[in-house]
JSON list of C-alpha atoms in Angstrom, two decimals:
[
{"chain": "A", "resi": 1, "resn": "UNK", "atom": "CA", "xyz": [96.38, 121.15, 63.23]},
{"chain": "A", "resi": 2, "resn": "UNK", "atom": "CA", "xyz": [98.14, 118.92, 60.49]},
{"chain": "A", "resi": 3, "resn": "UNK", "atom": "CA", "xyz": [95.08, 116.82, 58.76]},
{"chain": "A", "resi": 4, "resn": "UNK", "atom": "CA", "xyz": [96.36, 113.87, 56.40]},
{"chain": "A", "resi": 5, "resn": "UNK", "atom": "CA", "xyz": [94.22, 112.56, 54.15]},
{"chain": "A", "resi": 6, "resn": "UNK", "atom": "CA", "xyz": [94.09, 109.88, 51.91]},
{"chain": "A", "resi": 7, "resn": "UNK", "atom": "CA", "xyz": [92.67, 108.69, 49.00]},
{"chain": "A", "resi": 8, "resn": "UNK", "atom": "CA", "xyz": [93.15, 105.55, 46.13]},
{"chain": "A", "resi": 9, "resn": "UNK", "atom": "CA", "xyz": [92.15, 102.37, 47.96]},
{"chain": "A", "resi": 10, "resn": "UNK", "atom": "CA", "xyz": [90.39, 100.18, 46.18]},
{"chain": "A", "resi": 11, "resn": "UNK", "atom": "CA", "xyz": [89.75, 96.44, 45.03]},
{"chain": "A", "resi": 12, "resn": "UNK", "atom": "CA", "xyz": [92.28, 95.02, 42.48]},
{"chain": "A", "resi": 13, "resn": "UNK", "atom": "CA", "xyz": [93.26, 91.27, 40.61]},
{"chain": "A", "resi": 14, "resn": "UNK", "atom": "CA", "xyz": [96.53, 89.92, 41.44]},
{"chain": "A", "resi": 15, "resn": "UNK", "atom": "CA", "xyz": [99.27, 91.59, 39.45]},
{"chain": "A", "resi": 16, "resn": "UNK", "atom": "CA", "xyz": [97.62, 95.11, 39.55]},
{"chain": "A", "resi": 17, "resn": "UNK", "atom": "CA", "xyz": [98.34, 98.24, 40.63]},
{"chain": "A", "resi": 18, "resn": "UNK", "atom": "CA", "xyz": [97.19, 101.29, 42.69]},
{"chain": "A", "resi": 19, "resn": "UNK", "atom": "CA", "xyz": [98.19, 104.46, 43.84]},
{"chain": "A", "resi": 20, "resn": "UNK", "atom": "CA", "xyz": [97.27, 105.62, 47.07]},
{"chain": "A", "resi": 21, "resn": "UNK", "atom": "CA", "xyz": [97.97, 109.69, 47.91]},
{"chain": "A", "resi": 22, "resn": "UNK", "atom": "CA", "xyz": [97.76, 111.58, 50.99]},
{"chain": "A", "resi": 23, "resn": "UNK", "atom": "CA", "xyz": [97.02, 114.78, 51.07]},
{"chain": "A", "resi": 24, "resn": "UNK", "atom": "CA", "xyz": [98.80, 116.94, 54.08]},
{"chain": "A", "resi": 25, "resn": "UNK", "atom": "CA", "xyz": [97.21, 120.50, 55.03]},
{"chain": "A", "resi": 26, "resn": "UNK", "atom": "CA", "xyz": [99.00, 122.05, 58.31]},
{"chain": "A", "resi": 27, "resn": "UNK", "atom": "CA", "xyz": [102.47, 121.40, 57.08]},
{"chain": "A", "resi": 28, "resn": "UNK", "atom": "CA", "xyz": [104.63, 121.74, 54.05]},
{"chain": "A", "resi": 29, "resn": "UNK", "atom": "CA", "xyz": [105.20, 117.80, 53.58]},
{"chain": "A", "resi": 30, "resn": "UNK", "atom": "CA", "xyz": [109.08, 118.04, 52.20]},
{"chain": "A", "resi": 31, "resn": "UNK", "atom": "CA", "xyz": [109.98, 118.95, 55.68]},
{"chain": "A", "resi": 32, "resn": "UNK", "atom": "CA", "xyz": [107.77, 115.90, 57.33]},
{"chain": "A", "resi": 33, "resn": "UNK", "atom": "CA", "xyz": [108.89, 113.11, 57.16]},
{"chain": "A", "resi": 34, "resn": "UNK", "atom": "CA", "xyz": [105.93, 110.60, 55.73]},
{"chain": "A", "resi": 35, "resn": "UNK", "atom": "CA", "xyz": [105.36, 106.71, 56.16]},
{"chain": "A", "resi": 36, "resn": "UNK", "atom": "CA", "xyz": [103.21, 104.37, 54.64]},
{"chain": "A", "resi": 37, "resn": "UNK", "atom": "CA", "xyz": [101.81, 101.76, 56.96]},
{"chain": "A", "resi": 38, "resn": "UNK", "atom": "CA", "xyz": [99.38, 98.97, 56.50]},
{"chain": "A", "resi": 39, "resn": "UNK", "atom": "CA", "xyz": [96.74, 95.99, 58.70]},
{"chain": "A", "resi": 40, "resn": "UNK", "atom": "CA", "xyz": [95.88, 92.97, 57.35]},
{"chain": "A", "resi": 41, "resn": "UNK", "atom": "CA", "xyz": [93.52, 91.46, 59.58]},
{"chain": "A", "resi": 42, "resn": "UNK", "atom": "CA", "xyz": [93.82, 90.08, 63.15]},
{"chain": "A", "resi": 43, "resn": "UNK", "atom": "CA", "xyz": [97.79, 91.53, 62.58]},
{"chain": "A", "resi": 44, "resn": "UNK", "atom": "CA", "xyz": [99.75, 94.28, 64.12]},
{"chain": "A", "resi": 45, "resn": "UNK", "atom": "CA", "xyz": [100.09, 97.65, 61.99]},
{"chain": "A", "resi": 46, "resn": "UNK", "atom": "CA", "xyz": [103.35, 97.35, 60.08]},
{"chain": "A", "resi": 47, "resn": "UNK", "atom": "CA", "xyz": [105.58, 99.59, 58.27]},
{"chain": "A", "resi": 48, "resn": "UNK", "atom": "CA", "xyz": [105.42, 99.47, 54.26]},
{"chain": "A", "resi": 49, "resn": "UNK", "atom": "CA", "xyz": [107.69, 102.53, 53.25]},
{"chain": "A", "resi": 50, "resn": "UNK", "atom": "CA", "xyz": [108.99, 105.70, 54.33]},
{"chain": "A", "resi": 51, "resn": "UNK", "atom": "CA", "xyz": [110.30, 109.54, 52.92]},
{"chain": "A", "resi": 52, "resn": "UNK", "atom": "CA", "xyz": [112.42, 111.48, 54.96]},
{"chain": "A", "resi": 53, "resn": "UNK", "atom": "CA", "xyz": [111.83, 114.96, 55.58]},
{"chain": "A", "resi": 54, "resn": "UNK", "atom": "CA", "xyz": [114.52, 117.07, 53.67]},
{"chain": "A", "resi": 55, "resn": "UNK", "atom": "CA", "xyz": [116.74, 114.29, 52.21]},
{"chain": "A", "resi": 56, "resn": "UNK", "atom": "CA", "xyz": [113.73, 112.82, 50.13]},
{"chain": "A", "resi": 57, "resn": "UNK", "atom": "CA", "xyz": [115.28, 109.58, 51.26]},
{"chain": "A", "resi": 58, "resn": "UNK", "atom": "CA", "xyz": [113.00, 106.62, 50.83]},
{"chain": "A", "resi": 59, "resn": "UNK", "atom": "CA", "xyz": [112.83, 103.21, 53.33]},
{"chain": "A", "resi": 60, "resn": "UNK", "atom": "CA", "xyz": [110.90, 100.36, 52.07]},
{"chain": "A", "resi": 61, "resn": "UNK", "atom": "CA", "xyz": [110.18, 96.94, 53.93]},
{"chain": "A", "resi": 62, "resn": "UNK", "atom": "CA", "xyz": [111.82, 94.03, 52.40]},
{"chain": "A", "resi": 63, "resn": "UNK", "atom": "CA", "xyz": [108.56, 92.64, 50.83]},
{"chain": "A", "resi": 64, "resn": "UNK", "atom": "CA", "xyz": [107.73, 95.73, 48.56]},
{"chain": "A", "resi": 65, "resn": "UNK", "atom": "CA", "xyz": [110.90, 96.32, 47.68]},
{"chain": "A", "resi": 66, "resn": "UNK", "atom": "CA", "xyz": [111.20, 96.36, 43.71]},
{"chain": "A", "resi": 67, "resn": "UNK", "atom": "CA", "xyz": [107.41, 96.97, 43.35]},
{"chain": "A", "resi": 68, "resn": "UNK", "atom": "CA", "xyz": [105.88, 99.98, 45.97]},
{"chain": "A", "resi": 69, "resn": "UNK", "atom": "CA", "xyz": [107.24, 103.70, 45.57]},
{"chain": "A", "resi": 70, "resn": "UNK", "atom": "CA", "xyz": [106.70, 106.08, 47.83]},
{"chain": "A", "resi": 71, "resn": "UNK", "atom": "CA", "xyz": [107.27, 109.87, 46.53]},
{"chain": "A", "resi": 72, "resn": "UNK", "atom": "CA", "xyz": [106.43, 113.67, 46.96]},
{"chain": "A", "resi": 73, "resn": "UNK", "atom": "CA", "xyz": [104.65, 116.06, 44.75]},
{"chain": "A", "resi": 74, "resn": "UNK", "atom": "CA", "xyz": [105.39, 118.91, 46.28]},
{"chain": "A", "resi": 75, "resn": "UNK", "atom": "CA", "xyz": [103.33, 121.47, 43.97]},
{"chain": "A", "resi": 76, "resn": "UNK", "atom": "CA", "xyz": [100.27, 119.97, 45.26]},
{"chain": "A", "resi": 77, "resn": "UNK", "atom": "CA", "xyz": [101.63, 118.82, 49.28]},
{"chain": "A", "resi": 78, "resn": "UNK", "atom": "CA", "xyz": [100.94, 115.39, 48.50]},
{"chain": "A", "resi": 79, "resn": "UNK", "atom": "CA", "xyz": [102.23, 111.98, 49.04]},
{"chain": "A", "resi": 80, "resn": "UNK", "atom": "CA", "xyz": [101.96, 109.20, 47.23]},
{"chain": "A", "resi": 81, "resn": "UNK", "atom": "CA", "xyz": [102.30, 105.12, 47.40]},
{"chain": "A", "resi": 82, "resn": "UNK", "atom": "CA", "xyz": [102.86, 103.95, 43.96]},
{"chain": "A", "resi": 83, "resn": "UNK", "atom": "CA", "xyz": [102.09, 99.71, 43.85]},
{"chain": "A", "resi": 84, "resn": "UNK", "atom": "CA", "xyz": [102.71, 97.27, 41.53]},
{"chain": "A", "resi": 85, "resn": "UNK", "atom": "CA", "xyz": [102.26, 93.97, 41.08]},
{"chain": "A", "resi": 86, "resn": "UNK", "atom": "CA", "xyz": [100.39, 93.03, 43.81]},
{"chain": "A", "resi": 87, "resn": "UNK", "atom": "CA", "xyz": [99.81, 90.02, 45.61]},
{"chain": "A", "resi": 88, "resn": "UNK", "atom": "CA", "xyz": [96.79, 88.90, 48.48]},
{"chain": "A", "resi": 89, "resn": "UNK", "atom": "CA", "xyz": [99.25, 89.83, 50.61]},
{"chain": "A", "resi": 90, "resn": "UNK", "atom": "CA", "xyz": [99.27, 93.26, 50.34]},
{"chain": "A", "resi": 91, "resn": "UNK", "atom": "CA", "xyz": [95.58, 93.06, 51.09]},
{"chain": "A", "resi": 92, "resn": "UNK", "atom": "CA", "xyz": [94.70, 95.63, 54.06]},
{"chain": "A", "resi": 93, "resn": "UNK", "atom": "CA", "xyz": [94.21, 99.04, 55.28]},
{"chain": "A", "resi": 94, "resn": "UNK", "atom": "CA", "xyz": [96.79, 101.21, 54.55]},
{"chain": "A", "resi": 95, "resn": "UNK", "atom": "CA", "xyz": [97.29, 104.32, 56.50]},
{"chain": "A", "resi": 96, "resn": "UNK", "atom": "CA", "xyz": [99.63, 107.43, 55.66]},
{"chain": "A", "resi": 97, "resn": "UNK", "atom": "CA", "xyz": [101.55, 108.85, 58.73]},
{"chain": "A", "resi": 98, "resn": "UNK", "atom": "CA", "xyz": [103.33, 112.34, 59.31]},
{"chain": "A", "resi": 99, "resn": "UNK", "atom": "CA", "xyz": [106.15, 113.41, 61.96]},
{"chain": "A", "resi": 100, "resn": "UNK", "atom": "CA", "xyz": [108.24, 116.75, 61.69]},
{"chain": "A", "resi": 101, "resn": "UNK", "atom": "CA", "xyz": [110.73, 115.56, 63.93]},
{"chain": "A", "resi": 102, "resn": "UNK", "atom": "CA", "xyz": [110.78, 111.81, 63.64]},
{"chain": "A", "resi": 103, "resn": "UNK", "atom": "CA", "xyz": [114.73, 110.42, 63.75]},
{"chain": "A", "resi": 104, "resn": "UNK", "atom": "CA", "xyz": [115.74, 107.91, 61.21]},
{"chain": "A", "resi": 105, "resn": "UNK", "atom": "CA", "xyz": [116.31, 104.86, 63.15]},
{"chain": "A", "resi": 106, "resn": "UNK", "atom": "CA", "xyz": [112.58, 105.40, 64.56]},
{"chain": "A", "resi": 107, "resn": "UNK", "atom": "CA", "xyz": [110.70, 105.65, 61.26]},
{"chain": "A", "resi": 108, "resn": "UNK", "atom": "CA", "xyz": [109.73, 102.10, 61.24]},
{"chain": "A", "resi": 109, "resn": "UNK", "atom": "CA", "xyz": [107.72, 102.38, 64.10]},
{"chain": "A", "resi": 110, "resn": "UNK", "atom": "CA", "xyz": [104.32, 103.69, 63.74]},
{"chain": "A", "resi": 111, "resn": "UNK", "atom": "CA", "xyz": [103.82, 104.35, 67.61]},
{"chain": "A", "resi": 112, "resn": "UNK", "atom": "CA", "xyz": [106.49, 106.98, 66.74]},
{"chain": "A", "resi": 113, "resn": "UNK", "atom": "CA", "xyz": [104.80, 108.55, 64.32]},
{"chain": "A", "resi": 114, "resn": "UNK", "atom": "CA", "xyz": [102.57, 112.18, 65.51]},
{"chain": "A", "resi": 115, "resn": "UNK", "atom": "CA", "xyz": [99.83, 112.10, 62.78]},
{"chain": "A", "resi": 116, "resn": "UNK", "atom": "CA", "xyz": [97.48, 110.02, 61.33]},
{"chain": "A", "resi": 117, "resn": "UNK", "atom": "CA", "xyz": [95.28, 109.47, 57.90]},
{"chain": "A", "resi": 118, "resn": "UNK", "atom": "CA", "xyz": [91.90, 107.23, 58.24]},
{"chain": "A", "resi": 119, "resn": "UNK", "atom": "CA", "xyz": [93.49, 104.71, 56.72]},
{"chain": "A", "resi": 120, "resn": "UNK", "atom": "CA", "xyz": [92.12, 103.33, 52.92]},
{"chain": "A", "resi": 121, "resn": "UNK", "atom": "CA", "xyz": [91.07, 99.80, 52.08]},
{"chain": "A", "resi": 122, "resn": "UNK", "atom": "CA", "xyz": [93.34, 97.71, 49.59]},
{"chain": "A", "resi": 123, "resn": "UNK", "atom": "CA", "xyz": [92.33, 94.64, 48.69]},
{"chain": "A", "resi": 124, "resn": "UNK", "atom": "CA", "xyz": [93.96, 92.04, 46.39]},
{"chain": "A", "resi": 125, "resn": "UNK", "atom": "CA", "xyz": [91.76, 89.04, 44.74]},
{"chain": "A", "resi": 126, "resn": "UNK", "atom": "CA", "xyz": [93.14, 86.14, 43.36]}
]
């Protein structure tokens, strides 16, 4: 059974930076596709960013755009979230997501999405 998990939460100032990885046993993670998705509280899980399986093509919400990167090492089956300069609200739980077969125009929905991490605490202080 494919087993994501993740690791790199943590408490940081406005303005700094984290990287969060996930960590994918079960499948080889270039051909599955990956999102990044992430709760603040009392709100709906939302997407953050995305890597296609195959293409390596990336998909970012509007409001990380410029400052999150999602990417692959594939040596070690591993994906990561790469944040910078970040604000209060980017404060939540983010959770890595997995789906071999996931179509494009579906990525941004997490309900679409097969397999789960535990999701990892970020928090952003002013």
């Amino acid at each position: 059974q494919v087993q994501l998990v993740e690791s790199g939460g943590g408490l940081v100032q406005v303005g700094g930076s984290l990287k969060l990885s996930c960590a994918v046993s079960g499948r080889t993670s270039s051909t599955y596709t990956m999102g990044w998705f992430r709760r603040a509280p009392g709100k709906e899980r939302d997407f953050v960013a995305a890597i296609f399986r195959s293409t390596g093509r990336t998909y970012y919400t509007n409001s990380v755009k410029g400052r999150f990167t999602i990417s692959r090492d594939n040596a070690k089956n591993t994906v990561h979230l790469q944040m910078y300069g970040l604000t209060p609200e980017d404060t939540g739980v983010y959770y890595c997501a997995g789906d071999p077969t996931i179509i494009l125009s579906k990525i941004y929905d997490a309900q679409n999405y097969d397999d789960w991490g535990q999701g990892t605490q970020v928090t952003v202080s002013s």
